[in-house]
CSV table of C-alpha atoms in Angstrom, one decimal:
chain,number,residue,atom,x,y,z
A,186,UNK,CA,0.0,0.0,0.0
A,187,UNK,CA,1.2,3.5,-0.6
A,188,UNK,CA,2.0,5.8,2.3
A,189,UNK,CA,3.6,9.2,2.8
A,190,UNK,CA,5.1,10.1,6.2
A,191,UNK,CA,6.0,13.6,7.2
A,192,UNK,CA,7.4,13.1,10.7
A,193,UNK,CA,7.9,16.8,11.4
A,194,UNK,CA,4.5,18.1,12.6
A,195,UNK,CA,5.7,21.6,13.2
A,196,UNK,CA,9.0,23.5,12.7
A,197,UNK,CA,10.0,27.0,13.8
A,198,UNK,CA,13.1,28.8,12.5
A,199,UNK,CA,14.3,32.3,12.5
A,200,UNK,CA,14.3,34.2,9.2
A,201,UNK,CA,17.3,33.6,7.0
A,202,UNK,CA,18.0,30.2,8.4
A,203,UNK,CA,17.9,27.1,6.2
A,204,UNK,CA,15.3,24.5,6.9
A,205,UNK,CA,14.6,21.0,5.6
A,206,UNK,CA,11.2,19.3,5.5
A,207,UNK,CA,11.4,15.5,5.5
A,208,UNK,CA,9.2,13.2,3.5
A,209,UNK,CA,9.4,9.4,3.4
A,210,UNK,CA,7.2,7.4,1.2
A,211,UNK,CA,6.2,3.8,0.7
A,212,UNK,CA,5.1,2.2,-2.6
A,213,UNK,CA,5.3,-1.1,-4.3
A,214,UNK,CA,5.1,0.4,-7.7
A,215,UNK,CA,8.3,1.0,-9.7
A,216,UNK,CA,6.8,3.9,-11.5
A,217,UNK,CA,5.4,6.6,-9.3
A,218,UNK,CA,5.4,10.4,-8.8
A,219,UNK,CA,6.1,12.6,-5.9
A,220,UNK,CA,4.8,16.1,-5.3
A,221,UNK,CA,5.1,18.9,-2.9
A,222,UNK,CA,2.3,21.4,-2.2
A,223,UNK,CA,2.3,24.5,-0.1
A,224,UNK,CA,-0.7,25.8,1.9
A,225,UNK,CA,-0.2,29.4,3.1
A,226,UNK,CA,-2.3,30.9,5.8
A,227,UNK,CA,-4.7,32.1,3.2
A,228,UNK,CA,-5.7,28.4,2.7
A,229,UNK,CA,-5.2,27.7,-1.0
A,230,UNK,CA,-3.1,24.6,-2.0
A,231,UNK,CA,-0.3,25.6,-4.3
A,232,UNK,CA,1.7,23.1,-6.4
A,233,UNK,CA,5.4,23.3,-6.0
A,234,UNK,CA,7.1,20.4,-7.7
A,235,UNK,CA,6.6,17.0,-9.3
A,236,UNK,CA,9.2,14.3,-9.6
A,237,UNK,CA,9.0,10.9,-11.3
A,238,UNK,CA,10.6,7.8,-9.9
A,239,UNK,CA,13.1,7.5,-12.7
A,240,UNK,CA,14.6,11.0,-12.2
A,241,UNK,CA,16.7,11.2,-9.1
A,242,UNK,CA,18.3,14.4,-10.1
A,243,UNK,CA,18.0,17.1,-7.4
A,244,UNK,CA,16.1,20.2,-8.4
A,245,UNK,CA,16.7,23.8,-7.4
A,246,UNK,CA,14.2,26.6,-7.9
A,247,UNK,CA,15.4,29.8,-6.4
A,248,UNK,CA,15.6,29.3,-2.7
A,249,UNK,CA,13.8,26.0,-2.9
A,250,UNK,CA,15.6,22.7,-3.5
A,251,UNK,CA,14.5,19.1,-3.5
A,252,UNK,CA,16.5,16.0,-2.7
A,253,UNK,CA,15.1,12.8,-4.1
A,254,UNK,CA,16.7,9.5,-2.9
A,255,UNK,CA,15.2,6.2,-3.9
A,256,UNK,CA,17.6,4.3,-1.7
A,257,UNK,CA,16.0,5.8,1.4
A,258,UNK,CA,12.5,6.4,-0.1
A,259,UNK,CA,12.8,10.1,0.7
A,260,UNK,CA,11.9,13.3,-1.1
A,261,UNK,CA,13.1,16.1,1.2
A,262,UNK,CA,12.5,19.8,0.6
A,263,UNK,CA,14.9,22.5,1.7
A,264,UNK,CA,14.3,26.2,1.9
A,265,UNK,CA,17.5,28.3,1.9
A,266,UNK,CA,17.6,31.7,3.6
A,267,UNK,CA,14.0,31.3,4.7
A,268,UNK,CA,11.6,34.3,4.7
A,269,UNK,CA,8.5,35.0,6.7
A,270,UNK,CA,6.4,34.5,3.5
A,271,UNK,CA,7.5,30.8,3.6
A,272,UNK,CA,5.4,30.3,6.6
A,273,UNK,CA,2.9,27.7,5.5
A,274,UNK,CA,1.9,24.0,5.8
A,275,UNK,CA,3.8,21.9,3.3
A,276,UNK,CA,2.5,18.7,2.0
A,277,UNK,CA,4.4,15.9,0.4
A,278,UNK,CA,2.3,13.6,-1.8
A,279,UNK,CA,2.6,10.4,-3.8
A,280,UNK,CA,0.8,9.0,-6.9
A,281,UNK,CA,1.4,5.6,-8.3
A,282,UNK,CA,1.4,5.3,-12.0
A,283,UNK,CA,-1.8,3.3,-12.3
A,284,UNK,CA,-3.6,5.0,-9.5
A,285,UNK,CA,-6.4,7.5,-9.9
A,286,UNK,CA,-5.5,9.5,-6.8
A,287,UNK,CA,-2.7,11.3,-5.0
A,288,UNK,CA,-2.3,10.6,-1.4
A,289,UNK,CA,-0.9,13.2,0.9
A,290,UNK,CA,1.3,13.2,4.0
A,291,UNK,CA,-0.1,14.9,7.1
A,292,UNK,CA,1.8,18.1,6.4
A,293,UNK,CA,4.5,20.0,8.2
A,294,UNK,CA,3.6,23.4,9.6
A,295,UNK,CA,6.5,25.8,9.1
A,296,UNK,CA,6.8,29.0,11.1
A,297,UNK,CA,9.4,31.5,10.0
A,298,UNK,CA,10.1,33.9,12.8
A,299,UNK,CA,11.1,37.5,12.0
B,47,UNK,CA,-10.0,33.1,-15.4
B,48,UNK,CA,-10.1,30.8,-12.4
B,49,UNK,CA,-9.1,27.3,-13.3
B,50,UNK,CA,-11.0,25.5,-10.6
B,51,UNK,CA,-13.7,27.4,-8.9
B,52,UNK,CA,-15.7,26.4,-5.9
B,53,UNK,CA,-18.8,28.0,-4.4
B,54,UNK,CA,-19.5,29.0,-1.8
B,55,UNK,CA,-16.2,29.9,-0.1
B,56,UNK,CA,-17.8,29.9,3.4
B,57,UNK,CA,-20.8,28.0,4.5
B,58,UNK,CA,-22.3,28.2,8.0
B,59,UNK,CA,-25.3,26.0,8.7
B,60,UNK,CA,-27.2,24.3,11.4
B,61,UNK,CA,-27.1,20.6,12.2
B,62,UNK,CA,-29.6,18.6,10.3
B,63,UNK,CA,-29.6,20.8,7.2
B,64,UNK,CA,-28.8,19.8,3.7
B,65,UNK,CA,-26.3,21.8,1.7
B,66,UNK,CA,-24.4,21.7,-1.6
B,67,UNK,CA,-21.0,22.8,-2.7
B,68,UNK,CA,-20.4,23.4,-6.4
B,69,UNK,CA,-17.2,23.0,-8.3
B,70,UNK,CA,-16.3,23.8,-11.9
B,71,UNK,CA,-13.1,23.5,-13.9
B,72,UNK,CA,-12.2,25.1,-17.2
B,73,UNK,CA,-9.0,23.2,-17.8
B,74,UNK,CA,-10.5,20.5,-19.9
B,75,UNK,CA,-9.3,17.9,-17.3
B,76,UNK,CA,-10.9,14.5,-17.4
B,77,UNK,CA,-10.9,13.8,-13.6
B,78,UNK,CA,-12.2,15.7,-10.7
B,79,UNK,CA,-12.0,15.1,-6.9
B,80,UNK,CA,-13.3,16.1,-3.6
B,81,UNK,CA,-11.0,16.1,-0.6
B,82,UNK,CA,-11.8,16.9,3.0
B,83,UNK,CA,-9.3,18.7,5.1
B,84,UNK,CA,-9.9,18.4,8.9
B,85,UNK,CA,-8.9,20.7,11.7
B,86,UNK,CA,-5.5,19.0,11.8
B,87,UNK,CA,-4.9,19.8,8.2
B,88,UNK,CA,-5.1,16.2,7.1
B,89,UNK,CA,-6.2,15.9,3.4
B,90,UNK,CA,-8.4,12.9,2.8
B,91,UNK,CA,-9.9,11.9,-0.6
B,92,UNK,CA,-13.6,11.4,-0.7
B,93,UNK,CA,-14.7,11.0,-4.3
B,94,UNK,CA,-13.4,11.1,-7.8
B,95,UNK,CA,-15.1,11.2,-11.1
B,96,UNK,CA,-13.6,10.6,-14.5
B,97,UNK,CA,-15.7,12.0,-17.4
B,98,UNK,CA,-18.9,11.8,-15.3
B,99,UNK,CA,-18.2,8.3,-14.0
B,100,UNK,CA,-17.5,7.6,-10.3
B,101,UNK,CA,-14.1,6.0,-10.0
B,102,UNK,CA,-13.3,6.5,-6.3
B,103,UNK,CA,-15.6,6.4,-3.4
B,104,UNK,CA,-13.7,6.2,-0.1
B,105,UNK,CA,-15.4,5.3,3.1
B,106,UNK,CA,-17.6,8.3,3.3
B,107,UNK,CA,-21.0,8.4,5.0
B,108,UNK,CA,-23.8,8.0,2.5
B,109,UNK,CA,-25.1,11.4,3.6
B,110,UNK,CA,-22.4,12.7,1.1
B,111,UNK,CA,-23.4,12.4,-2.5
B,112,UNK,CA,-21.3,13.7,-5.4
B,113,UNK,CA,-22.9,14.6,-8.7
B,114,UNK,CA,-21.1,15.2,-12.0
B,115,UNK,CA,-23.5,16.6,-14.7
B,116,UNK,CA,-20.6,16.9,-17.1
B,117,UNK,CA,-16.8,16.5,-16.9
B,118,UNK,CA,-16.3,20.1,-16.1
B,119,UNK,CA,-18.5,20.1,-13.0
B,120,UNK,CA,-18.5,18.0,-9.8
B,121,UNK,CA,-20.9,19.0,-7.0
B,122,UNK,CA,-21.0,17.7,-3.5
B,123,UNK,CA,-24.4,17.4,-1.7
B,124,UNK,CA,-24.5,16.7,2.0
B,125,UNK,CA,-27.7,15.6,3.8
B,126,UNK,CA,-28.4,15.9,7.5
B,127,UNK,CA,-25.3,17.8,8.4
B,128,UNK,CA,-23.5,16.9,11.6
B,129,UNK,CA,-21.0,18.8,13.7
B,130,UNK,CA,-18.2,16.4,12.6
B,131,UNK,CA,-18.8,17.5,9.0
B,132,UNK,CA,-17.2,20.9,9.8
B,133,UNK,CA,-14.0,21.1,7.6
B,134,UNK,CA,-12.6,22.6,4.6
B,135,UNK,CA,-13.6,20.8,1.4
B,136,UNK,CA,-11.4,21.1,-1.6
B,137,UNK,CA,-12.3,20.3,-5.2
B,138,UNK,CA,-9.5,19.4,-7.6
B,139,UNK,CA,-9.0,18.4,-11.1
B,140,UNK,CA,-6.3,16.5,-12.9
B,141,UNK,CA,-5.6,15.9,-16.6
B,142,UNK,CA,-4.8,12.2,-16.2
B,143,UNK,CA,-3.6,9.7,-13.7
B,144,UNK,CA,0.1,9.1,-13.0
B,145,UNK,CA,2.4,12.0,-13.2
B,146,UNK,CA,-0.2,14.7,-13.4
B,147,UNK,CA,-0.7,16.8,-10.3
B,148,UNK,CA,-3.9,18.4,-9.1
B,149,UNK,CA,-5.1,21.9,-9.6
B,150,UNK,CA,-7.1,22.7,-6.5
B,151,UNK,CA,-10.0,25.0,-6.0
B,152,UNK,CA,-9.7,27.6,-3.2
B,153,UNK,CA,-11.7,25.5,-0.8
B,154,UNK,CA,-15.1,25.8,1.0
B,155,UNK,CA,-15.0,26.2,4.8
B,156,UNK,CA,-18.1,24.4,6.1
B,157,UNK,CA,-19.1,25.1,9.7
B,158,UNK,CA,-21.9,23.2,11.2
B,159,UNK,CA,-23.4,24.7,14.4
């Protein structure tokens, strides 16, 4: 069965610090997709990134970077030089290739303190 | 143009009432979903329709009934509302299964009093 675990329920860091959000997944499928979504205090769910199981290359987008490691079934998300606007709940999610749905982890609430 | 629009954004109602939430997408996606987000922020799938056909029906009380008149619309009707139904309900659409992510609506905050 597929499962996504975000062990960090809540994290607080001071602005400008780097912070990593952990995500561990379980799947029996060899082809699958991993996602990160952001939910700011305003409540909408914003897509950040998608990664397929055959592409272990790390990705960087501005201050955001993602580290995908199949050996440890992890897809971690790092924010460099955090800003107050990064305060949000972040969800890691998984979709198996033949599945009609995406399942979400329980989310990590990130507080960036000024 | 809003890609996935839900109405209403807020809904406050008394226990026992029946209410509906509407969702429309203009992305041409084949599949639409309803998710429930509880007070702890956990996102749980409720239903999914693919081209007007129900394809996912998780363990949801049968007081909840989805209706899809066409592939651009997926409405959620809730009968005999209970306090525990209070949550944020998100509609989402997806082009296809597999590597395609969701586009979410802005959510409907339902409060049952």
